[in-house]
PDB file of C-alpha atoms and ligand atoms in Angstrom:
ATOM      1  CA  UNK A   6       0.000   0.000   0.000  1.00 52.00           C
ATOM      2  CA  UNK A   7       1.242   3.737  -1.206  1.00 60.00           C
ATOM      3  CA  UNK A   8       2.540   4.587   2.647  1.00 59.00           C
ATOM      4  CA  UNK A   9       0.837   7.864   2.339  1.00 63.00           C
ATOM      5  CA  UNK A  10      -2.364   5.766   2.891  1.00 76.00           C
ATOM      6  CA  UNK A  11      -1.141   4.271   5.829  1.00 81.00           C
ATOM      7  CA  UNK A  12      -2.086   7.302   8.167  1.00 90.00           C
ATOM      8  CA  UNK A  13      -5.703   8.461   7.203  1.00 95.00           C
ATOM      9  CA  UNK A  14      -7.694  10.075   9.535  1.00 97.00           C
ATOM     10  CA  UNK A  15     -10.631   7.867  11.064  1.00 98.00           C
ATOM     11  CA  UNK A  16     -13.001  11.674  11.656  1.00 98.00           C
ATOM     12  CA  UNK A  17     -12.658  14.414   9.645  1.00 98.00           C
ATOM     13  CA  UNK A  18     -14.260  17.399  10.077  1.00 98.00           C
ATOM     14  CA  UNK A  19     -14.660  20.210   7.841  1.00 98.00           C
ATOM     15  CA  UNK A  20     -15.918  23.886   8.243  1.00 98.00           C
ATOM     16  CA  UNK A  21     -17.716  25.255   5.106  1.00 97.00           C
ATOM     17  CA  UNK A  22     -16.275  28.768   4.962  1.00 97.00           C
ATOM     18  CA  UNK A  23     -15.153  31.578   2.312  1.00 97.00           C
ATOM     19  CA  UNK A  24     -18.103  30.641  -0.423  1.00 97.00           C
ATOM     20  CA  UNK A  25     -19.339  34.035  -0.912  1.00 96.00           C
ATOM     21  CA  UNK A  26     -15.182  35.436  -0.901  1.00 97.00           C
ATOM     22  CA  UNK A  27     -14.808  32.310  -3.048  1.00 97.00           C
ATOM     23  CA  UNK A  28     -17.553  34.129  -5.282  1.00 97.00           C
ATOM     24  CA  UNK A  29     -16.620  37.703  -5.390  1.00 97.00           C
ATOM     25  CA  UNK A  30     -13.419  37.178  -5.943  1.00 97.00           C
ATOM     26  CA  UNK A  31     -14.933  35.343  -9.612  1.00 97.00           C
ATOM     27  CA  UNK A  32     -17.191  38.670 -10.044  1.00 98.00           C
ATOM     28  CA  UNK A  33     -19.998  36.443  -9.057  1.00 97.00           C
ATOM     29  CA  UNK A  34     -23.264  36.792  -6.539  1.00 95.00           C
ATOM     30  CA  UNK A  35     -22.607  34.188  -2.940  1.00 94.00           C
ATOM     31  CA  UNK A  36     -25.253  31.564  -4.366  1.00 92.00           C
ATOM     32  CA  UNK A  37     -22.517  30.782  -7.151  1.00 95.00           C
ATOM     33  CA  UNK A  38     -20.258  30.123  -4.415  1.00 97.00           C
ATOM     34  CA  UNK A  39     -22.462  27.899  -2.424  1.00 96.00           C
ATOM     35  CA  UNK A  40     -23.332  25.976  -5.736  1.00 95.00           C
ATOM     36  CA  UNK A  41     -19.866  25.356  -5.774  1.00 96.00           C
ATOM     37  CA  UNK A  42     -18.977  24.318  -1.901  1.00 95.00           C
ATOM     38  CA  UNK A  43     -21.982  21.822  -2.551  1.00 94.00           C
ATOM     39  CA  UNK A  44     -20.111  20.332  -5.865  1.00 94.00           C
ATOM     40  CA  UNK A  45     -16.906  20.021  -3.573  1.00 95.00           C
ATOM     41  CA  UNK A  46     -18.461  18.616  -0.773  1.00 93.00           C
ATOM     42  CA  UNK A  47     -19.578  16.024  -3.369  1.00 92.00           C
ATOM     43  CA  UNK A  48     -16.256  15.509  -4.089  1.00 94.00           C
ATOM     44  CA  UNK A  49     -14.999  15.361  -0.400  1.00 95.00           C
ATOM     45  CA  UNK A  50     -17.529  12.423   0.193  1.00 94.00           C
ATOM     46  CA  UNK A  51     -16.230  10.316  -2.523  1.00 93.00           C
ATOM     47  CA  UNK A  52     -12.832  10.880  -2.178  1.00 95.00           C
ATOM     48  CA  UNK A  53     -13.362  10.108   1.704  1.00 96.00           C
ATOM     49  CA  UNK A  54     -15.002   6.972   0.617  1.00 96.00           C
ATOM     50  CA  UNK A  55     -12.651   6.311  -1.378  1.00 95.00           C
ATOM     51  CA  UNK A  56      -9.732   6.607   1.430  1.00 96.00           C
ATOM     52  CA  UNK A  57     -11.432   4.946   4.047  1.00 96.00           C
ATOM     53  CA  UNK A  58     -12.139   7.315   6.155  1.00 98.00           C
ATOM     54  CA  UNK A  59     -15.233   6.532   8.600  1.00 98.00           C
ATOM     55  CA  UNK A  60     -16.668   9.990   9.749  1.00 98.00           C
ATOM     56  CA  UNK A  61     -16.712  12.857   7.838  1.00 98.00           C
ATOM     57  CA  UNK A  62     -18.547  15.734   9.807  1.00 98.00           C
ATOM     58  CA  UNK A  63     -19.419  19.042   7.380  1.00 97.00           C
ATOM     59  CA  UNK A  64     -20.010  22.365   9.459  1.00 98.00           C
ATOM     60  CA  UNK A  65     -22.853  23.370   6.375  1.00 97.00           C
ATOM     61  CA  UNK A  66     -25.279  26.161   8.456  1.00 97.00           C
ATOM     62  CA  UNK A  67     -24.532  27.513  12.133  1.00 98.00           C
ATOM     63  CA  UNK A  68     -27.068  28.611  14.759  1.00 98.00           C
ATOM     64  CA  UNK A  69     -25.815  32.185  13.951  1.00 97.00           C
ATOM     65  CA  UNK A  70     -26.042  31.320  10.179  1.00 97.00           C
ATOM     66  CA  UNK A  71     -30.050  32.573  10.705  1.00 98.00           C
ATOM     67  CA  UNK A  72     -29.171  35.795  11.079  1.00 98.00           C
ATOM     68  CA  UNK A  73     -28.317  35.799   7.367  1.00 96.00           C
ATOM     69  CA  UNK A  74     -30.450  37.835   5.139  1.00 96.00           C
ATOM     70  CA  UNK A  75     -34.117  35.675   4.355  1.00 96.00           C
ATOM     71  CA  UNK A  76     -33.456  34.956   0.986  1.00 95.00           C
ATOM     72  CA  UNK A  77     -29.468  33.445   1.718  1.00 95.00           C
ATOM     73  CA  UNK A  78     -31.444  31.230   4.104  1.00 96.00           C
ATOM     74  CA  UNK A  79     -33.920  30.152   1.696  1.00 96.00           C
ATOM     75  CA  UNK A  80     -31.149  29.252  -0.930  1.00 95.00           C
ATOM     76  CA  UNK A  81     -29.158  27.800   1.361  1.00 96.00           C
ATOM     77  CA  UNK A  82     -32.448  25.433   2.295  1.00 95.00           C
ATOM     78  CA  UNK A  83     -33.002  25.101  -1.050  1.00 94.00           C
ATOM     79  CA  UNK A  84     -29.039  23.516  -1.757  1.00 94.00           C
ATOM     80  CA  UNK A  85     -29.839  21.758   1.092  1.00 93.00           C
ATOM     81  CA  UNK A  86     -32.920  19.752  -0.228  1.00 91.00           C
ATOM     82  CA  UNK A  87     -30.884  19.228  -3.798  1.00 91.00           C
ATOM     83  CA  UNK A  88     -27.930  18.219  -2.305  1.00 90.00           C
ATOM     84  CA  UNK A  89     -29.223  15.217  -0.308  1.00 90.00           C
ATOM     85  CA  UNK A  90     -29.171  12.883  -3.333  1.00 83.00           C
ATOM     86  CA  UNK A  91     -29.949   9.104  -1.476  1.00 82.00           C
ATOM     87  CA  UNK A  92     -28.645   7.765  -5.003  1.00 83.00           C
ATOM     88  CA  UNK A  93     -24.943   8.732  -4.374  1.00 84.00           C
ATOM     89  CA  UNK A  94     -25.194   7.478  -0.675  1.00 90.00           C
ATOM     90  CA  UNK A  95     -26.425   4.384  -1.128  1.00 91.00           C
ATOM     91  CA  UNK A  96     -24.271   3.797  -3.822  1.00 89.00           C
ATOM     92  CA  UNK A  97     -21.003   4.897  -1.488  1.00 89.00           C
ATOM     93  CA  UNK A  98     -22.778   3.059   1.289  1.00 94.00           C
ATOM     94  CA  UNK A  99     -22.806   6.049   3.154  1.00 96.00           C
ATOM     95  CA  UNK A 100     -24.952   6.769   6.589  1.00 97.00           C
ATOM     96  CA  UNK A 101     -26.648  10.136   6.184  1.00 96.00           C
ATOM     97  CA  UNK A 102     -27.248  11.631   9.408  1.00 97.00           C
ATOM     98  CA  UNK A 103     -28.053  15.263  10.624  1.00 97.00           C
ATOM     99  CA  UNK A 104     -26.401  17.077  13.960  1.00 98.00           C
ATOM    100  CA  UNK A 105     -27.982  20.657  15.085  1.00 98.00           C
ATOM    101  CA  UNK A 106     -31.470  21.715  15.760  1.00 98.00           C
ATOM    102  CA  UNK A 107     -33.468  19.832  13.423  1.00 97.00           C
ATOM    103  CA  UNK A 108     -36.931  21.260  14.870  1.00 97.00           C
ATOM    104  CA  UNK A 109     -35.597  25.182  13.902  1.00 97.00           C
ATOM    105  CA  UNK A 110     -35.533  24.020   9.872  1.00 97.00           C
ATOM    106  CA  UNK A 111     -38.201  24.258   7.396  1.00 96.00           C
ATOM    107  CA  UNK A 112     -40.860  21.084   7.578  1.00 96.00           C
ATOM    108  CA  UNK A 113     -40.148  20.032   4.134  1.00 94.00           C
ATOM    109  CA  UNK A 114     -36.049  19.878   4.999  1.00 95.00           C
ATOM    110  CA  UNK A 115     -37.021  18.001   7.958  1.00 97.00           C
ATOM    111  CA  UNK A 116     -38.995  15.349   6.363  1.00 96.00           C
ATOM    112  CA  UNK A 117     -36.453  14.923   3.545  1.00 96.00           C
ATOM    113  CA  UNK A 118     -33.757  14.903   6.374  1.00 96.00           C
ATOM    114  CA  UNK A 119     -35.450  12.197   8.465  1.00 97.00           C
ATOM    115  CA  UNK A 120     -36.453   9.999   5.055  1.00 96.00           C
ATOM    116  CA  UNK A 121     -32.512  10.514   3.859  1.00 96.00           C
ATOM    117  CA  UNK A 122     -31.123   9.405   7.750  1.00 96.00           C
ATOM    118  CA  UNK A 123     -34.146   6.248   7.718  1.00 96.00           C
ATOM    119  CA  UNK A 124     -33.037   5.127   4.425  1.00 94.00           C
ATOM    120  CA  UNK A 125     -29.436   5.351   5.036  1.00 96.00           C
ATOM    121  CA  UNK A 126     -29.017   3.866   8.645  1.00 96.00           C
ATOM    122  CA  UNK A 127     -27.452   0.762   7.769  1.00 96.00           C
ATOM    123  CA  UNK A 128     -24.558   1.825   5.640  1.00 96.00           C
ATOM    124  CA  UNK A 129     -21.678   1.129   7.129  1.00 96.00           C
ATOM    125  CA  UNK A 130     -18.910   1.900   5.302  1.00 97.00           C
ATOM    126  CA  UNK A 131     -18.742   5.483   5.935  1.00 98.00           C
ATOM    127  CA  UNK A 132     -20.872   8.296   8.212  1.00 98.00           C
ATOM    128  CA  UNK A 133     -21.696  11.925   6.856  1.00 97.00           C
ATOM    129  CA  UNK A 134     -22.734  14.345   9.892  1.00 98.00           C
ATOM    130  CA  UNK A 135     -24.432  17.398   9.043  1.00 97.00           C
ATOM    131  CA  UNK A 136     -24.461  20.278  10.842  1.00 98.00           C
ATOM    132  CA  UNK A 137     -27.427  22.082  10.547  1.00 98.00           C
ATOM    133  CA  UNK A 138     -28.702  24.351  13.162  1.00 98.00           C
ATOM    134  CA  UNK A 139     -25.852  23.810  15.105  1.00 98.00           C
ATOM    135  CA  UNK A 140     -23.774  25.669  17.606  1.00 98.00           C
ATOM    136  CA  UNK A 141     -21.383  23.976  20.088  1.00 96.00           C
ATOM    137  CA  UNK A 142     -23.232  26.205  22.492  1.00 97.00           C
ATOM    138  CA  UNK A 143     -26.795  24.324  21.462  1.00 98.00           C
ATOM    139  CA  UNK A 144     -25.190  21.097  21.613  1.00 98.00           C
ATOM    140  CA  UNK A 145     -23.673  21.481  25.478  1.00 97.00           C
ATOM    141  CA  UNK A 146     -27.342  22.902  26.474  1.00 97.00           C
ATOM    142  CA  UNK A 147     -29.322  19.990  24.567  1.00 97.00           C
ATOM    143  CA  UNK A 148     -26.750  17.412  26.617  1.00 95.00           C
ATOM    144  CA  UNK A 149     -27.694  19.532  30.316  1.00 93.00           C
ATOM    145  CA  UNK A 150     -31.502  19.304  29.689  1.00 93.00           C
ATOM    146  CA  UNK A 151     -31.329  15.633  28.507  1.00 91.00           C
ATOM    147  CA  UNK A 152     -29.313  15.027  31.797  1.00 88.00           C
ATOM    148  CA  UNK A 153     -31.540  16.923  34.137  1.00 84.00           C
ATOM    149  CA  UNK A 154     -34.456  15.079  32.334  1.00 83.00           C
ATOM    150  CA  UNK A 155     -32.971  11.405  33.115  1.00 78.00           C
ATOM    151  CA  UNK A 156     -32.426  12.592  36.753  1.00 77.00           C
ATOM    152  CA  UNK A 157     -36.202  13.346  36.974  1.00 72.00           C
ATOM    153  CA  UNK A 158     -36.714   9.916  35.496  1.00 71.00           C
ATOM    154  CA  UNK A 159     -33.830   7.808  36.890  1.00 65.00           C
ATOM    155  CA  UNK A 160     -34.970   4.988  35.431  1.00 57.00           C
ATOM    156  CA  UNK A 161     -34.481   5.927  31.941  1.00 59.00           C
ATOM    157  CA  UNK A 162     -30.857   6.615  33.532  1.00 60.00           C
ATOM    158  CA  UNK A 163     -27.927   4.477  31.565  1.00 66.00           C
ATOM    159  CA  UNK A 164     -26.767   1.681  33.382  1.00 62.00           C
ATOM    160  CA  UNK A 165     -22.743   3.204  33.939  1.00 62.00           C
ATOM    161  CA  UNK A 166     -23.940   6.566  34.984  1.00 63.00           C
ATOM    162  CA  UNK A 167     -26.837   5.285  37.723  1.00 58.00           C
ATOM    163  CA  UNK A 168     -23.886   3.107  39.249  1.00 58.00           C
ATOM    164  CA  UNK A 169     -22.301   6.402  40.029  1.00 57.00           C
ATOM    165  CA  UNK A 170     -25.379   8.325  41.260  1.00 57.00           C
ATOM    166  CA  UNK A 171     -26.867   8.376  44.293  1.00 52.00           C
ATOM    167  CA  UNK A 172     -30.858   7.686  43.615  1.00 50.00           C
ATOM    168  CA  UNK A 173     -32.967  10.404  43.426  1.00 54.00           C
ATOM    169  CA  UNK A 174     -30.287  13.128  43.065  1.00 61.00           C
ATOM    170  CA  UNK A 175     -27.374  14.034  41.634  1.00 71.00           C
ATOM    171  CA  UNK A 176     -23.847  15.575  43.155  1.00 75.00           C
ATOM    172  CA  UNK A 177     -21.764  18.006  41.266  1.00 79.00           C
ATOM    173  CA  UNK A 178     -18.770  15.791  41.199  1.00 81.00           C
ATOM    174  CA  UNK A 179     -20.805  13.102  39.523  1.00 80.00           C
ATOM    175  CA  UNK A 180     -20.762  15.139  36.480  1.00 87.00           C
ATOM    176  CA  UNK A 181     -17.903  14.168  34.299  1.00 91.00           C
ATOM    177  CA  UNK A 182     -16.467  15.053  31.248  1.00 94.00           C
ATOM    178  CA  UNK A 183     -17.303  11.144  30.327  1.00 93.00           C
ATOM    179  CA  UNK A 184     -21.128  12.235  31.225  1.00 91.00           C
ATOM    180  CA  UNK A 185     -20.989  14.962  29.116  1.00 94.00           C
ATOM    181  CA  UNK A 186     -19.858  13.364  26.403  1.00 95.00           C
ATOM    182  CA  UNK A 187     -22.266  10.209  26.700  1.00 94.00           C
ATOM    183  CA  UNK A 188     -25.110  12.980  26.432  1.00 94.00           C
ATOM    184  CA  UNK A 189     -23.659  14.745  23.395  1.00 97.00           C
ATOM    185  CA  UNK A 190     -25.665  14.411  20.033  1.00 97.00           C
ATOM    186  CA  UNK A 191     -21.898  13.517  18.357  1.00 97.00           C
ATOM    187  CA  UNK A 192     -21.809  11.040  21.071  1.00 97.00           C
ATOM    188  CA  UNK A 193     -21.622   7.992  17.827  1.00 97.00           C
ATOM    189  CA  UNK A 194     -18.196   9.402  16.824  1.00 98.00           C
ATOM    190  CA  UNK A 195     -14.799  10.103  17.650  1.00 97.00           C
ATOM    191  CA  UNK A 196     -13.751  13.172  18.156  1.00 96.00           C
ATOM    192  CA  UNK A 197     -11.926  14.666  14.813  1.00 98.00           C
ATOM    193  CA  UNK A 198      -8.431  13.737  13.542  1.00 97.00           C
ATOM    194  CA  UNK A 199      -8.329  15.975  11.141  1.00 97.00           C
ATOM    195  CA  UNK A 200     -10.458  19.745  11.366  1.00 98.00           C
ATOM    196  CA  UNK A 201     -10.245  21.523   7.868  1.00 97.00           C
ATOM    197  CA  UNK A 202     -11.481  25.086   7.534  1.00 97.00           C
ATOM    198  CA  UNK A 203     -11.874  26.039   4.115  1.00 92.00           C
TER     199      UNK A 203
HETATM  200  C1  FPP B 195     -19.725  29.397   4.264  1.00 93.05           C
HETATM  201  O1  FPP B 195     -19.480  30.436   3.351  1.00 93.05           O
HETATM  202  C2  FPP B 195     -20.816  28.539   3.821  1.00 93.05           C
HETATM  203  C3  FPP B 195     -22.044  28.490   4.410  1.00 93.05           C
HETATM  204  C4  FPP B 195     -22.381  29.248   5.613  1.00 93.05           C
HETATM  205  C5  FPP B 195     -23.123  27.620   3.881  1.00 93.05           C
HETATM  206  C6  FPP B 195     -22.711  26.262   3.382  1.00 93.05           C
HETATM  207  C7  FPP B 195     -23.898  25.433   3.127  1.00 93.05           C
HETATM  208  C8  FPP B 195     -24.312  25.007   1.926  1.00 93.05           C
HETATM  209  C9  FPP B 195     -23.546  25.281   0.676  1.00 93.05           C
HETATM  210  C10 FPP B 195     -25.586  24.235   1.850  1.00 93.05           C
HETATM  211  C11 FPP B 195     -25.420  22.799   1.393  1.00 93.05           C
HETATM  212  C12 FPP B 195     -24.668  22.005   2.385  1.00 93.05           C
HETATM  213  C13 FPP B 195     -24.257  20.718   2.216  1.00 93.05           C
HETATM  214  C14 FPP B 195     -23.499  20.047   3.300  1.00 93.05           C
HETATM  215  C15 FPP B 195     -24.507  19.939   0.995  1.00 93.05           C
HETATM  216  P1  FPP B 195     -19.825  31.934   3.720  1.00 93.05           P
HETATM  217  O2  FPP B 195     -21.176  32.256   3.190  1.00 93.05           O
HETATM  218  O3  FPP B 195     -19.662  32.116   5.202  1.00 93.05           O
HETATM  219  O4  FPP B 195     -18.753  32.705   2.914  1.00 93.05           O
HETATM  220  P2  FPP B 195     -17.965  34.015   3.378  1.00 93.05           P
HETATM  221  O5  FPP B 195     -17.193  33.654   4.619  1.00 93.05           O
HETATM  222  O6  FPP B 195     -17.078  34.301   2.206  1.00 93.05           O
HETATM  223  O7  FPP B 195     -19.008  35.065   3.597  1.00 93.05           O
END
């Protein structure tokens, strides 16, 4: 094997950045650049595939991406919805699956969300995470509220955190960084190798 294939990243993790730059600088309007960070991230996938890497995480729209102007939203919705093409994952036998605030997007993009994770959720060979919606900031308070909600209902409570806790409360110093990462929505992957901003 070509030894520069020897040491590929199992997670990599990629922040969509500079499309409308990437535009101007062409003498074109930003939805020209996002048309083309969508044809790259096509790319990215296959190639990823192709290398054997196992999680490939794409930072696409940020919490504070909705304070764009209306109609950057809706086109960016729009490339959303286009972009999720079920042919090209099933065919790479990738998992499709969506981190952020799912409940903030447009119905339609959460149906065709949902119906692209259902009918991808056995492919194994590789996982594409979406960011939608998503803030580090949302994630941390999602993972607080789900763990103040299991310590209301301490049955529903994992069987290697209730070990730790005494029942029907919870001390500070139970809290972990292991907790907190057990409750995170990225909880299913490793953390990144490899972090590209583009
Ligand atoms: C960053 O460029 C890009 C975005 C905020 C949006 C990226 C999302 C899409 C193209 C939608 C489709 C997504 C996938 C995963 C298929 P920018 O607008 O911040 O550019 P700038 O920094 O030059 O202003």
């Amino acid at each position: 094997m070509n030894e520069a294939l020897t040491n590929i990243p199992q997670h990599v993790a990629i922040i969509m950045d500079g499309n409308g730059r990437w535009a101007k600088e062409r003498g074109q309007e930003r939805r020209y650049g996002h048309q083309a960070g969508v044809e790259t991230v096509r790319r990215i996938t296959e190639e990823c595939v192709r290398l054997v890497v196992k999680y490939l995480t794409l930072y696409a729209f940020s919490t504070e991406n909705w304070n764009r102007p209306t109609d950057e939203v809706s086109a960016l919705m729009g490339l959303i919805l286009s972009s999720l093409e079920d042919e090209i994952f099933m065919q790479n036998t990738v998992k499709f699956t969506v981190i952020g605030n799912m409940k903030r997007l447009p119905d339609d993009i959460q149906v065709r969300l949902q119906e692209t994770m259902d009918h991808t959720a056995k492919n194994d060979r590789m996982t594409v995470a979406v960011a939608l919606s998503y803030s580090s900031r949302w994630e941390i308070t999602e993972a607080v509220r789900r763990i103040v909600t299991d310590v209301h209902d301490m049955e529903e409570l994992p069987q290697n955190i209730l070990k730790n806790w005494k029942t029907g409360g919870i001390r500070a110093e139970d809290i972990t960084e292991e907790t907190i990462s057990q409750y995170l929505c990225t909880n299913f992957m490793p953390d990144p190798d490899l972090l590209i901003r583009t």
